[in-house]
Amino acid sequence: MKLENKIALITGAGSGIGKAIALEMGSAGAHIAVNDLTAETAETTAHQIEDLGREALVIPADVADSEQVENMVQQTLNRFGRIDILVNNAGVYIPQDGGVTAITDEAWQRILDVNLNGPFYCSRAVVKDMIARKQGGKIINISSVQAEVAHFDASAYQPSKAAVVMLTRTLAVELAPYKINVNAIGPGAIASEGMGASLGPEVIEAYRKRIPWGARGYTRDIGTVAVFLASEDARYITGQNIYVDGGYLSDSTPTELKSQDHPVPPDDPDPK
Ligand SMILES: NC(=O)c1ccc[n+]([C@@H]2O[C@H](COP(=O)([O-])OP(=O)(O)OC[C@H]3O[C@@H](n4cnc5c(N)ncnc54)[C@H](O)[C@@H]3O)[C@@H](O)[C@H]2O)c1
């Protein structure tokens, strides 16, 4: 088991990608501190972790609030004595119909607070303990393909994710002397609760045609990469942003041409 007896704190682990990362890390032997905005959201994940035979701690906190973050980290340290792995997964995607002129100060601020300040607050709090313990550590940030390419009506989300990529590099360089690996995973279109709830079937089908793999990814596809990055197999990888996107960022073929010359592959079954 690649993460046997490791302690992982995972933010936004009550649903979607964060939950899948928690379950994959639990299956790999880690005990999990499950954060989400409310205890109710985090509890289902925690029960599933316990069913795997691991320990789980439910910690409700808003990662956008530095005081709550300091508390969350202290509670995890009180319970487990250390944190080996931090996954900064919690994020918000608030579509801004009407584009840049329609986005309010509050929406802009909230997206930056959760998506960028959150990973910074959590990393700062966790790293203090990692440095003091001198046992190294792993930080994994969840970015997005939208850190690289723009999309309609997401003018706050995209800068927030691009900044997460640079935060990853900055922390990787600064924390390398302490043997703390800092990497990011950039998901493409992943069929999470969040994405599933906000996209209609026509939009999902349009994405499917745009993605070379011919299908959206599943949350487990991110979970397995997170386990790899948290393991000693990834010992010498730091400062990287690994895209898990079915080839989305590599493809500039217009969808119309693609459907003539390259048939769209069939959808994949969920590997769960
Ligand atoms: N699903 C995708 O296609 C996709 C693509 C690229 C990047 N991402 C990123 O992956 C991450 C997870 O997204 P998801 O698709 O699983 O979404 P999701 O909405 O299914 O899950 C996000 C979880 O984070 C929690 N959360 C939100 N704000 C929080 C806060 N301030 N403090 C603590 N918890 C909070 C939510 O309650 C929820 O349980 C996000 O950072 C998102 O930007 C997702």
Short mmCIF file of C-alpha atoms in Angstrom, two decimals, residues 2-266:
data_model
loop_
_atom_site.label_atom_id
_atom_site.label_comp_id
_atom_site.label_asym_id
_atom_site.label_seq_id
_atom_site.Cartn_x
_atom_site.Cartn_y
_atom_site.Cartn_z
CA LYS A 2 1.61 3.17 -1.27
CA LEU A 3 0.30 5.47 1.48
CA GLU A 4 0.20 3.10 4.44
CA ASN A 5 -0.46 5.00 7.70
CA LYS A 6 0.06 8.39 6.05
CA ILE A 7 -2.15 11.25 7.27
CA ALA A 8 -3.88 13.24 4.53
CA LEU A 9 -5.90 16.44 4.92
CA ILE A 10 -8.15 16.92 1.91
CA THR A 11 -10.22 20.08 1.41
CA GLY A 12 -13.63 19.98 -0.26
CA ALA A 13 -13.64 16.19 0.19
CA GLY A 14 -17.40 15.91 0.72
CA SER A 15 -18.13 15.44 -2.96
CA GLY A 16 -16.75 15.14 -6.48
CA ILE A 17 -13.01 15.06 -7.09
CA GLY A 18 -12.09 15.63 -3.43
CA LYS A 19 -14.18 12.67 -2.33
CA ALA A 20 -12.59 10.45 -5.01
CA ILE A 21 -9.10 11.53 -3.88
CA ALA A 22 -10.05 10.71 -0.28
CA LEU A 23 -11.31 7.25 -1.24
CA GLU A 24 -8.27 6.46 -3.40
CA MET A 25 -5.89 7.63 -0.68
CA GLY A 26 -7.87 5.66 1.92
CA SER A 27 -7.64 2.55 -0.30
CA ALA A 28 -3.88 3.14 -0.52
CA GLY A 29 -3.65 3.02 3.30
CA ALA A 30 -3.95 6.67 4.39
CA HIS A 31 -6.04 8.02 7.27
CA ILE A 32 -8.02 11.05 6.15
CA ALA A 33 -9.04 14.41 7.60
CA VAL A 34 -12.13 15.19 5.52
CA ASN A 35 -12.82 18.91 5.16
CA ASP A 36 -15.87 20.51 3.59
CA LEU A 37 -18.01 23.57 4.27
CA THR A 38 -20.37 21.60 6.50
CA ALA A 39 -20.03 18.44 8.60
CA GLU A 40 -23.04 16.87 6.85
CA THR A 41 -21.29 17.06 3.46
CA ALA A 42 -18.07 15.56 4.81
CA GLU A 43 -19.67 12.78 6.85
CA THR A 44 -20.59 10.43 3.96
CA THR A 45 -16.99 10.46 2.77
CA ALA A 46 -15.74 9.88 6.32
CA HIS A 47 -18.02 6.83 6.73
CA GLN A 48 -16.72 5.38 3.47
CA ILE A 49 -13.14 5.89 4.63
CA GLU A 50 -13.95 4.05 7.87
CA ASP A 51 -15.53 1.23 5.85
CA LEU A 52 -12.12 0.85 4.20
CA GLY A 53 -10.63 0.25 7.65
CA ARG A 54 -8.95 3.66 7.95
CA GLU A 55 -9.52 6.50 10.42
CA ALA A 56 -11.43 9.59 9.34
CA LEU A 57 -11.88 12.99 10.94
CA VAL A 58 -14.65 15.33 9.80
CA ILE A 59 -13.59 18.98 9.86
CA PRO A 60 -16.07 21.58 8.64
CA ALA A 61 -14.29 24.81 7.68
CA ASP A 62 -14.32 27.44 4.96
CA VAL A 63 -10.86 27.40 3.35
CA ALA A 64 -11.33 31.06 2.41
CA ASP A 65 -11.14 32.01 6.10
CA SER A 66 -7.56 31.88 7.43
CA GLU A 67 -8.67 31.59 11.06
CA GLN A 68 -10.88 28.58 10.28
CA VAL A 69 -8.00 27.07 8.32
CA GLU A 70 -5.57 27.42 11.24
CA ASN A 71 -8.19 25.75 13.45
CA MET A 72 -8.72 22.93 10.95
CA VAL A 73 -5.01 22.18 10.78
CA GLN A 74 -4.68 22.29 14.58
CA GLN A 75 -7.62 19.87 14.96
CA THR A 76 -5.99 17.48 12.51
CA LEU A 77 -2.66 17.69 14.35
CA ASN A 78 -4.43 17.15 17.69
CA ARG A 79 -6.08 13.99 16.38
CA PHE A 80 -3.32 12.43 14.25
CA GLY A 81 -0.13 14.12 15.49
CA ARG A 82 1.05 15.09 12.01
CA ILE A 83 -0.02 15.82 8.45
CA ASP A 84 1.94 14.07 5.68
CA ILE A 85 -0.23 15.06 2.72
CA LEU A 86 -2.31 18.18 2.02
CA VAL A 87 -4.67 18.22 -0.96
CA ASN A 88 -5.98 21.69 -1.82
CA ASN A 89 -9.06 20.60 -3.74
CA ALA A 90 -11.91 22.86 -2.53
CA GLY A 91 -12.92 25.19 -5.33
CA VAL A 92 -15.87 27.10 -6.70
CA TYR A 93 -16.91 27.58 -10.28
CA ILE A 94 -19.54 30.28 -10.51
CA PRO A 95 -20.53 30.79 -14.17
CA GLN A 96 -20.88 34.51 -14.93
CA ASP A 97 -23.65 34.80 -17.49
CA GLY A 98 -23.09 38.06 -19.30
CA GLY A 99 -19.33 37.85 -18.94
CA VAL A 100 -16.91 40.32 -17.50
CA THR A 101 -19.33 43.23 -17.22
CA ALA A 102 -21.82 41.11 -15.27
CA ILE A 103 -19.49 39.79 -12.59
CA THR A 104 -20.05 41.42 -9.21
CA ASP A 105 -17.31 42.41 -6.78
CA GLU A 106 -18.62 39.75 -4.40
CA ALA A 107 -18.47 36.91 -6.99
CA TRP A 108 -14.98 37.92 -8.15
CA GLN A 109 -13.75 38.09 -4.54
CA ARG A 110 -15.35 34.81 -3.48
CA ILE A 111 -13.80 32.89 -6.37
CA LEU A 112 -10.33 34.26 -5.60
CA ASP A 113 -10.84 33.75 -1.85
CA VAL A 114 -11.74 30.06 -2.20
CA ASN A 115 -9.66 29.00 -5.22
CA LEU A 116 -6.46 30.95 -4.55
CA ASN A 117 -6.41 32.22 -0.96
CA GLY A 118 -7.69 28.82 0.26
CA PRO A 119 -4.71 26.81 -1.06
CA PHE A 120 -2.35 29.51 0.25
CA TYR A 121 -3.87 29.58 3.77
CA CYS A 122 -3.95 25.76 3.99
CA SER A 123 -0.40 25.34 2.67
CA ARG A 124 0.98 28.00 5.04
CA ALA A 125 -0.69 26.38 8.04
CA VAL A 126 0.34 22.81 7.21
CA VAL A 127 3.88 23.62 6.18
CA LYS A 128 4.76 25.01 9.61
CA ASP A 129 4.34 21.51 11.06
CA MET A 130 6.00 19.77 8.10
CA ILE A 131 9.10 21.95 8.39
CA ALA A 132 9.29 21.50 12.18
CA ARG A 133 9.00 17.69 11.92
CA LYS A 134 11.76 17.44 9.29
CA GLN A 135 10.07 14.43 7.63
CA GLY A 136 9.20 16.12 4.34
CA GLY A 137 5.65 16.21 3.04
CA LYS A 138 3.41 16.38 -0.03
CA ILE A 139 1.15 19.20 -1.19
CA ILE A 140 -1.16 18.65 -4.14
CA ASN A 141 -3.16 21.55 -5.57
CA ILE A 142 -6.09 21.05 -7.92
CA SER A 143 -5.82 23.50 -10.80
CA SER A 144 -7.67 23.17 -14.12
CA VAL A 145 -7.15 23.14 -17.88
CA GLN A 146 -8.70 26.61 -17.58
CA ALA A 147 -5.40 27.78 -16.09
CA GLU A 148 -4.12 27.56 -19.69
CA VAL A 149 -7.06 28.24 -21.99
CA ALA A 150 -9.91 30.69 -21.65
CA HIS A 151 -13.63 29.89 -21.77
CA PHE A 152 -16.72 32.06 -22.02
CA ASP A 153 -18.21 33.41 -18.81
CA ALA A 154 -15.46 32.31 -16.40
CA SER A 155 -13.36 35.46 -16.17
CA ALA A 156 -12.69 35.08 -12.43
CA TYR A 157 -12.29 31.28 -12.30
CA GLN A 158 -9.54 31.17 -14.92
CA PRO A 159 -7.20 33.73 -13.34
CA SER A 160 -7.72 32.00 -9.98
CA LYS A 161 -6.59 28.65 -11.42
CA ALA A 162 -3.67 30.17 -13.36
CA ALA A 163 -2.49 31.67 -10.07
CA VAL A 164 -2.72 28.24 -8.42
CA VAL A 165 -0.25 26.92 -11.01
CA MET A 166 2.25 29.65 -10.11
CA LEU A 167 1.61 29.18 -6.37
CA THR A 168 2.52 25.51 -6.93
CA ARG A 169 5.85 26.43 -8.53
CA THR A 170 6.62 29.10 -5.93
CA LEU A 171 5.99 26.77 -3.00
CA ALA A 172 7.85 23.92 -4.70
CA VAL A 173 10.99 26.02 -4.98
CA GLU A 174 10.71 27.47 -1.48
CA LEU A 175 9.96 24.14 0.21
CA ALA A 176 12.36 21.89 -1.70
CA PRO A 177 15.09 22.26 0.97
CA TYR A 178 12.62 20.68 3.43
CA LYS A 179 11.87 17.79 1.01
CA ILE A 180 8.26 18.93 0.63
CA ASN A 181 6.97 18.11 -2.86
CA VAL A 182 4.43 20.60 -4.22
CA ASN A 183 2.57 19.65 -7.39
CA ALA A 184 -0.75 20.32 -9.06
CA ILE A 185 -3.22 18.29 -11.05
CA GLY A 186 -5.14 20.09 -13.81
CA PRO A 187 -8.39 18.25 -14.50
CA GLY A 188 -10.13 18.59 -17.84
CA ALA A 189 -13.88 17.97 -17.97
CA ILE A 190 -14.57 15.62 -15.08
CA ALA A 191 -18.00 14.19 -14.34
CA SER A 192 -18.15 15.35 -10.71
CA GLU A 193 -21.24 16.30 -8.72
CA GLY A 194 -20.43 19.97 -9.33
CA MET A 195 -19.91 19.66 -13.08
CA GLY A 196 -22.77 17.21 -13.49
CA ALA A 197 -25.18 19.51 -11.70
CA SER A 198 -24.22 22.64 -13.61
CA LEU A 199 -24.10 21.27 -17.19
CA GLY A 200 -27.02 20.13 -19.33
CA PRO A 201 -26.83 17.02 -21.59
CA GLU A 202 -26.26 19.09 -24.75
CA VAL A 203 -23.26 20.85 -23.20
CA ILE A 204 -21.84 17.54 -22.00
CA GLU A 205 -22.20 16.08 -25.51
CA ALA A 206 -20.46 19.13 -27.02
CA TYR A 207 -17.51 18.62 -24.64
CA ARG A 208 -17.40 14.94 -25.50
CA LYS A 209 -16.91 15.80 -29.18
CA ARG A 210 -14.19 18.32 -28.33
CA ILE A 211 -12.14 15.90 -26.19
CA PRO A 212 -9.83 13.52 -28.15
CA TRP A 213 -10.58 10.69 -25.72
CA GLY A 214 -14.25 11.10 -26.62
CA ALA A 215 -15.46 11.19 -23.04
CA ARG A 216 -15.41 13.24 -19.90
CA GLY A 217 -13.09 11.91 -17.23
CA TYR A 218 -14.29 10.43 -13.95
CA THR A 219 -13.37 11.65 -10.50
CA ARG A 220 -11.33 8.47 -9.90
CA ASP A 221 -9.03 9.50 -12.78
CA ILE A 222 -7.88 12.40 -10.60
CA GLY A 223 -7.78 10.30 -7.41
CA THR A 224 -5.29 7.78 -8.83
CA VAL A 225 -2.91 10.53 -9.99
CA ALA A 226 -3.15 12.17 -6.56
CA VAL A 227 -2.11 8.87 -4.92
CA PHE A 228 0.88 8.67 -7.26
CA LEU A 229 1.96 12.25 -6.49
CA ALA A 230 1.56 11.62 -2.75
CA SER A 231 3.65 8.44 -2.90
CA GLU A 232 7.39 7.96 -2.83
CA ASP A 233 7.19 6.93 -6.51
CA ALA A 234 6.92 10.68 -7.20
CA ARG A 235 9.84 11.55 -4.90
CA TYR A 236 11.72 13.62 -7.50
CA ILE A 237 8.69 15.40 -9.01
CA THR A 238 8.04 18.89 -7.71
CA GLY A 239 6.65 22.14 -9.12
CA GLN A 240 4.70 20.32 -11.85
CA ASN A 241 1.13 20.76 -13.02
CA ILE A 242 -0.06 17.46 -14.49
CA TYR A 243 -3.03 17.72 -16.82
CA VAL A 244 -5.52 14.88 -16.71
CA ASP A 245 -7.73 15.93 -19.59
CA GLY A 246 -8.17 13.16 -22.21
CA GLY A 247 -5.96 15.15 -24.59
CA TYR A 248 -8.10 18.32 -24.45
CA LEU A 249 -5.21 20.81 -24.22
CA SER A 250 -3.22 19.07 -26.96
CA ASP A 251 -5.96 19.34 -29.56
CA SER A 252 -6.59 22.42 -31.69
CA THR A 253 -8.70 20.61 -34.32
CA PRO A 254 -12.05 22.33 -34.87
CA THR A 255 -14.79 19.95 -33.72
CA GLU A 256 -16.52 20.01 -37.16
CA LEU A 257 -13.38 18.77 -38.94
CA LYS A 258 -12.74 16.22 -36.25
CA SER A 259 -16.10 14.58 -36.66
CA GLN A 260 -15.47 14.17 -40.43
CA ASP A 261 -11.91 12.85 -40.32
CA HIS A 262 -11.63 11.33 -36.86
CA PRO A 263 -14.73 9.69 -35.47
CA VAL A 264 -15.56 10.68 -31.89
CA PRO A 265 -14.73 7.64 -29.72
CA PRO A 266 -17.52 6.16 -27.63
#
